[in-house]
Coordinates of C-alpha atoms and ligand atoms in Angstrom, one line a residue:
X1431 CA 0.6 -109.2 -60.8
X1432 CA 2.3 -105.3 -61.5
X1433 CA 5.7 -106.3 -62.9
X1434 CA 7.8 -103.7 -61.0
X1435 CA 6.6 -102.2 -57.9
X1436 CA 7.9 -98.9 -56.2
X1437 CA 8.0 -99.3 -52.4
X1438 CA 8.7 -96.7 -50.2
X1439 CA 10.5 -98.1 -47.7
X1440 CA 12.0 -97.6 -43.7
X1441 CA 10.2 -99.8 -41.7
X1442 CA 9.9 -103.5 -40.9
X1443 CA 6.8 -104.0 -43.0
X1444 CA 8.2 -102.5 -46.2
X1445 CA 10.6 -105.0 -46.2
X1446 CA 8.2 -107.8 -45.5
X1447 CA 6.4 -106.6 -48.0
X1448 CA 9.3 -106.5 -50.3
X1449 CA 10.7 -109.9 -49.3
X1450 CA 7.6 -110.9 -50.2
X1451 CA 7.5 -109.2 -53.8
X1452 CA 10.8 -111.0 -54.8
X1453 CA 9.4 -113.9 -53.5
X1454 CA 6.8 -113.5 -56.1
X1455 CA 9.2 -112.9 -58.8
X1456 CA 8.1 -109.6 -59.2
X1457 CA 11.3 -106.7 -59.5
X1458 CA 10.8 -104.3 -56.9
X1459 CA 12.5 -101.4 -55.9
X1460 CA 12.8 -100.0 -52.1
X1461 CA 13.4 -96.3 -51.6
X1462 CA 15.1 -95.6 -47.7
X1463 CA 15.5 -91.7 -46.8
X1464 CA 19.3 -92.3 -46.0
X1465 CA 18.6 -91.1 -42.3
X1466 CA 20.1 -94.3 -40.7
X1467 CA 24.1 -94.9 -41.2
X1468 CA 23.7 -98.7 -41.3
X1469 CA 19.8 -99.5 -42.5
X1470 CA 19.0 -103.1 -42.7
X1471 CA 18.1 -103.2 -46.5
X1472 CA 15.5 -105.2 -48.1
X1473 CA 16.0 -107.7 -50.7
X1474 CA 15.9 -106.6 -54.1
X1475 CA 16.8 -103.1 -55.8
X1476 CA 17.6 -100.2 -53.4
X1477 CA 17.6 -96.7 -53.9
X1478 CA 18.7 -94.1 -51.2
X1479 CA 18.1 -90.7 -50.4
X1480 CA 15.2 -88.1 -50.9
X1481 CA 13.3 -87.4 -54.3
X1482 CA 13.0 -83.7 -54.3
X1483 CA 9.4 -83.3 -53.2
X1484 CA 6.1 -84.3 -54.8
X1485 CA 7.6 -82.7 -58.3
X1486 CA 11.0 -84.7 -57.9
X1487 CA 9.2 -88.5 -57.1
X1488 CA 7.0 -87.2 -60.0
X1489 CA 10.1 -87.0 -62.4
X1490 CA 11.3 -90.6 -61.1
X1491 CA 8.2 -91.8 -61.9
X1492 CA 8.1 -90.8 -65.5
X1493 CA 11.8 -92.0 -65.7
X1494 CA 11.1 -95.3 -64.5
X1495 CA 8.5 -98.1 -65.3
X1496 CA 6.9 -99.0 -62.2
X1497 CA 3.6 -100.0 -62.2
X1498 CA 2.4 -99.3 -58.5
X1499 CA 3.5 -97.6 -55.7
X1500 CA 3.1 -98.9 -51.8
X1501 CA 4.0 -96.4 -49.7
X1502 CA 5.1 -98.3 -46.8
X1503 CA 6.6 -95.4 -44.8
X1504 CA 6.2 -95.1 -41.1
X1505 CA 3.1 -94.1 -39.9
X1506 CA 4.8 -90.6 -39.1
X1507 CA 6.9 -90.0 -41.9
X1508 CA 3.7 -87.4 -43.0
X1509 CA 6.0 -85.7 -45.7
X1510 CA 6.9 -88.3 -47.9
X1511 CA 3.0 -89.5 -47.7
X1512 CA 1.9 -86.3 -49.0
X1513 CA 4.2 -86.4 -51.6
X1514 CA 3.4 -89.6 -52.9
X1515 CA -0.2 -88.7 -53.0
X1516 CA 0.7 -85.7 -55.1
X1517 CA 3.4 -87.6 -57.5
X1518 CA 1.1 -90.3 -57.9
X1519 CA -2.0 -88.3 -59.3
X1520 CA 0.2 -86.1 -61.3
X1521 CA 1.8 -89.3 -63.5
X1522 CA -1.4 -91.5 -63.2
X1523 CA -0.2 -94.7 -61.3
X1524 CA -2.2 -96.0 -58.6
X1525 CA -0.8 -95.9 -54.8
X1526 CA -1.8 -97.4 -52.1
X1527 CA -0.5 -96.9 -48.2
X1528 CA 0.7 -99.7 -46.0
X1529 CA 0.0 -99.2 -42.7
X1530 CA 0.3 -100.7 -39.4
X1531 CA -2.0 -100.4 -37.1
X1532 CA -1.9 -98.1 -33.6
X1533 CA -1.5 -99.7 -30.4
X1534 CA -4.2 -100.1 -28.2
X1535 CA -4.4 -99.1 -24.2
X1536 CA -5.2 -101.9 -21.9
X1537 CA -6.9 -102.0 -18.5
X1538 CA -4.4 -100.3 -15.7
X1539 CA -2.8 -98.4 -18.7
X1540 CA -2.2 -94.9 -17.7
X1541 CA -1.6 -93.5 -21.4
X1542 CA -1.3 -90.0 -21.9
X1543 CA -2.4 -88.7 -25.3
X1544 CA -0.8 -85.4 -27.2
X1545 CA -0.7 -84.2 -30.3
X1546 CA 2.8 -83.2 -30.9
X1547 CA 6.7 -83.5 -29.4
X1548 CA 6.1 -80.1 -28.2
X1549 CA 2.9 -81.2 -26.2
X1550 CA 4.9 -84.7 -25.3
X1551 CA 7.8 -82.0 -23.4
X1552 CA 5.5 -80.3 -21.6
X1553 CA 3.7 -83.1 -20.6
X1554 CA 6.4 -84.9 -18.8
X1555 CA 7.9 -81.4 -17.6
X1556 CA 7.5 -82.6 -14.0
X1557 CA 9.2 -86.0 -14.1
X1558 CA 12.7 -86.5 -12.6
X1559 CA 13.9 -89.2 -15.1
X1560 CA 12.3 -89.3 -18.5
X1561 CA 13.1 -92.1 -20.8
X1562 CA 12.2 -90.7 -24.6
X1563 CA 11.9 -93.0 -27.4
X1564 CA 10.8 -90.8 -30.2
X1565 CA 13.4 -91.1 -32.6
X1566 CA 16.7 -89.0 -33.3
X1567 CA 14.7 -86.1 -35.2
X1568 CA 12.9 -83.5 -33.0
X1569 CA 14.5 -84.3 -29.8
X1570 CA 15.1 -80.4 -29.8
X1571 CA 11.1 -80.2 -29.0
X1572 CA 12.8 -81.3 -25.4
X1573 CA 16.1 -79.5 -24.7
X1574 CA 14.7 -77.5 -22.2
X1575 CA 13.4 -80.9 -19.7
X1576 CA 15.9 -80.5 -16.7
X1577 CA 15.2 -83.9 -15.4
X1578 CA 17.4 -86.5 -16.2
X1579 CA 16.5 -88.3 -20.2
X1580 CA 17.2 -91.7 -21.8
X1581 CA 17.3 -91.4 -25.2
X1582 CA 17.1 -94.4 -27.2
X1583 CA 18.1 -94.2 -31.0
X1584 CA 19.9 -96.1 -33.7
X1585 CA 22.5 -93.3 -34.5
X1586 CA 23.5 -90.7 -32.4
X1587 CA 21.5 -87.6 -31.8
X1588 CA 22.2 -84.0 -32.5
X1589 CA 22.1 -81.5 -30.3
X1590 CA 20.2 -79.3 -28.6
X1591 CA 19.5 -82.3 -26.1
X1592 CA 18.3 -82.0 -22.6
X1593 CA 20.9 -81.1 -20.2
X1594 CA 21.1 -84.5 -18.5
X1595 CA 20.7 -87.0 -20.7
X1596 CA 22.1 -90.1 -21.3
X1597 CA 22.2 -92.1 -24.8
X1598 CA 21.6 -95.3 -25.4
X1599 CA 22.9 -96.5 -28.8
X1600 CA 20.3 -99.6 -29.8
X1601 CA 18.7 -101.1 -32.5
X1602 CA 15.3 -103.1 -31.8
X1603 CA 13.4 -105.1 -31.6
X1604 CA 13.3 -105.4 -27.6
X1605 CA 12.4 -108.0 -25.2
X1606 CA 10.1 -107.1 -22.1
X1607 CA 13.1 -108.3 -20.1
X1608 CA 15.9 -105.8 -22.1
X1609 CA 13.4 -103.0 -21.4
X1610 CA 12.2 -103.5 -17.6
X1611 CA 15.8 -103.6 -17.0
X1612 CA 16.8 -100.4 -18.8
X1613 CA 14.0 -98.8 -17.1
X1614 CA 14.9 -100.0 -13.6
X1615 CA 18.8 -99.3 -14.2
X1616 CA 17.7 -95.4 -14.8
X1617 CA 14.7 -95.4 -12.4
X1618 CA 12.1 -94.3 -15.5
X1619 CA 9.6 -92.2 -14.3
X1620 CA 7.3 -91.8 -17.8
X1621 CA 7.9 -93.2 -21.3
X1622 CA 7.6 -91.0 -24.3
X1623 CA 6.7 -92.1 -27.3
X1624 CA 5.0 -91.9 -30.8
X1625 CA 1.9 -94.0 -31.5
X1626 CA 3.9 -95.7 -34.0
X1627 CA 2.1 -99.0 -33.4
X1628 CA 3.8 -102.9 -34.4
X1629 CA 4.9 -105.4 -32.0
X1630 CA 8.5 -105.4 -32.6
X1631 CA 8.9 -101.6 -30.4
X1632 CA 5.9 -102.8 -27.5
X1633 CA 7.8 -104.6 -25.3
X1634 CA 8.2 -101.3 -23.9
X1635 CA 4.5 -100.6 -23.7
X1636 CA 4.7 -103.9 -21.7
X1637 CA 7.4 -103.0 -19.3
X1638 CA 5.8 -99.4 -18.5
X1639 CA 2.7 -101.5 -17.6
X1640 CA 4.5 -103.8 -15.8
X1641 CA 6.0 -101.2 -13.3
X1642 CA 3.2 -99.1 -13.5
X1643 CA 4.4 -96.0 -15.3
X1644 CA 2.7 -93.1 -17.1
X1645 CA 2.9 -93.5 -21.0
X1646 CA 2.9 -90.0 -23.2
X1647 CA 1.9 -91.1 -26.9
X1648 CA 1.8 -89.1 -29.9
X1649 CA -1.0 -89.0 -31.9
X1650 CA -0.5 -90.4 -35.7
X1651 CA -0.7 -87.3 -38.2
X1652 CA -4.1 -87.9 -40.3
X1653 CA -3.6 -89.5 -43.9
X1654 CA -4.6 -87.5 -46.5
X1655 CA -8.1 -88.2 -47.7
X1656 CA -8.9 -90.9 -50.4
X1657 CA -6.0 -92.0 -50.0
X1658 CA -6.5 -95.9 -49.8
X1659 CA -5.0 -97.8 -46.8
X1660 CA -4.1 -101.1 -45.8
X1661 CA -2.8 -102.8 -42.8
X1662 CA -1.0 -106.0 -43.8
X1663 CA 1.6 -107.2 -46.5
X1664 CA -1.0 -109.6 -47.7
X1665 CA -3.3 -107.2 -48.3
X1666 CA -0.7 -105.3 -50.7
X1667 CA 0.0 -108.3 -52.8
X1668 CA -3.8 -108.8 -53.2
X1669 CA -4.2 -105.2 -54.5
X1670 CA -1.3 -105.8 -56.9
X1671 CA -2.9 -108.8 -58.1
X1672 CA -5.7 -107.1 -58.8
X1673 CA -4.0 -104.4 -61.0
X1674 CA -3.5 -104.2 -64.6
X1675 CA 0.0 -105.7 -65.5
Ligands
NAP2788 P1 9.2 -87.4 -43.7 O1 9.4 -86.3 -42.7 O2 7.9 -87.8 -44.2 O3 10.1 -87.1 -45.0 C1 11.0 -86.0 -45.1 C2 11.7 -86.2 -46.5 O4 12.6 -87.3 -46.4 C3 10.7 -86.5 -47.6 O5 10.2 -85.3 -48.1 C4 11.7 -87.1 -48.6 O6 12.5 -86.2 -49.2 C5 12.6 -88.0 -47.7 N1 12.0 -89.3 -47.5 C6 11.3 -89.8 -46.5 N2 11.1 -91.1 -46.7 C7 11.7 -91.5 -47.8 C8 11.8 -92.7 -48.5 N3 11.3 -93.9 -48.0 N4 12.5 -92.7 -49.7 C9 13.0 -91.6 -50.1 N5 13.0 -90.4 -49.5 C10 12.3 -90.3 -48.4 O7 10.0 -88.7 -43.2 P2 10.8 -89.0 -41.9 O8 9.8 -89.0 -40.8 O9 11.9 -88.1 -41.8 O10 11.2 -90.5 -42.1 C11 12.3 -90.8 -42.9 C12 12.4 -92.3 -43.1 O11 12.6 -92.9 -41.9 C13 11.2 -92.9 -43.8 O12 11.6 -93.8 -44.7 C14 10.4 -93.6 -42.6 O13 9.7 -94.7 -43.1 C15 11.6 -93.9 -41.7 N6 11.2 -93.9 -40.3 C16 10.6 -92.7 -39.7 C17 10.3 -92.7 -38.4 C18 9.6 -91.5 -37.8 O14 9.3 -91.5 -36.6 N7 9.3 -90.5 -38.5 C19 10.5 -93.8 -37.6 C20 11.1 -95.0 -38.2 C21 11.4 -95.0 -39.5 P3 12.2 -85.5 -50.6 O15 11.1 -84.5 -50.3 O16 13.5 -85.0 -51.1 O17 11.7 -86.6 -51.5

């Protein structure tokens, strides 16, 4: 097994996948953005805050001895992705992606697919009560809905929000309950959100079903190509097995 491992981190799987590395005995280091005030941290090392771009992880990289690099990011967090690819072929150490699958409609699903925020405003432009659940960043893509929003989010959001909405500070996961009775308490119309896949945020996939509701999803950006993917912490530890120590 790699003796220390850089995983870039922010989601529940990255620190599975860490957990799972100390576990092992191997020294691992997480790297978080810095976005959220209070992130629950992985075991192990932790490093906070951005690189500096492809050229910036690139300089960590030569400054520090890992071996690997997972790049367990979320399956929107397109940026940092790109710059890993880059960093990674610029030093020489071999990167692979950690990601969760997409969710998958179901029979009486009425999902409605878009490719961007944008799209996802426009889409649910008609509605009277919206409940978006997106994320704090590029809420501004709605500001001009003049139905009544629910946004859900960890920290608070900036503005420019819609003109009527109401925040809801919460940190998940959710039960189907928690969410059927948020979305009765503020008579939901349609649920926005990203295709960001994982059970721990479907509950409210569930509830939507449930009470019948339209669903706008966002499509994943592409990966770049070649760039070799995986779907399960298991499968991580199996490709650092398999590389040179
Ligand atoms: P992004 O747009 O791909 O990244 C923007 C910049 O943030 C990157 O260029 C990088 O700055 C920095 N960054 C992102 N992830 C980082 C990491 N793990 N360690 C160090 N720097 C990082 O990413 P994002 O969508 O803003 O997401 C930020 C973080 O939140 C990620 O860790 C992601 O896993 C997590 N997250 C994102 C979402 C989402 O919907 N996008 C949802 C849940 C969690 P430099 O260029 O300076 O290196």
């Amino acid at each position: 097994m790699t003796r220390r491992v850089l995983v870039l981190g922010g989601t529940g799987e990255a620190r599975r996948l860490a957990a799972a590395l100390v576990a092992d005995g191997v020294d691992v280091v997480s790297s978080l953005a810095g976005r959220v005030a209070d992130p629950v941290l992985p075991p192990g090392e932790v490093r906070v805050g951005g690189f500096g771009g492809a050229a910036g992880l690139a300089a960590w990289l030569e400054a520090d001895p890992v071996a690997a690099v997972v790049d367990a990011t979320h399956p929107f967090a397109a940026t940092m992705t790109a710059s890993a690819v880059e960093a990674c072929a610029t030093v020489g150490r071999p990167l692979l992606r950690l990601q969760r699958p997409g969710w998958t409609e179901q029979s009486g699903d009425d999902w409605r697919w878009v490719d961007s925020l944008p799209e996802a405003a426009e889409a649910v432009a008609g509605f009277g009560s919206v409940f978006l659940t997106t994320g704090r960043q590029g809420l501004a893509a709605f500001a001009g809905l003049t139905g009544r929003c629910v946004v859900r989010s960890v920290d608070p959001p900036a503005p420019p929000l819609p003109a009527r909405t109401t925040v809801v500070l919460a940190r998940g996961p959710f039960t189907v309950e928690e969410e059927l009775a948020l979305m009765r308490q503020h008579a939901v119309e349609v649920l926005v959100t990203k295709d960001s896949g994982a059970s721990m945020t479907a509950a409210k996939l569930t509830a939507a079903r449930e009470l019948g509701l339209p669903v706008v999803l966002v499509r994943r950006p592409r990966l770049p190509s070649g760039l070799a993917a995986v779907a399960t912490v298991e499968e991580v530890l199996a490709w650092l097995g398999a590389q040179p120590g």
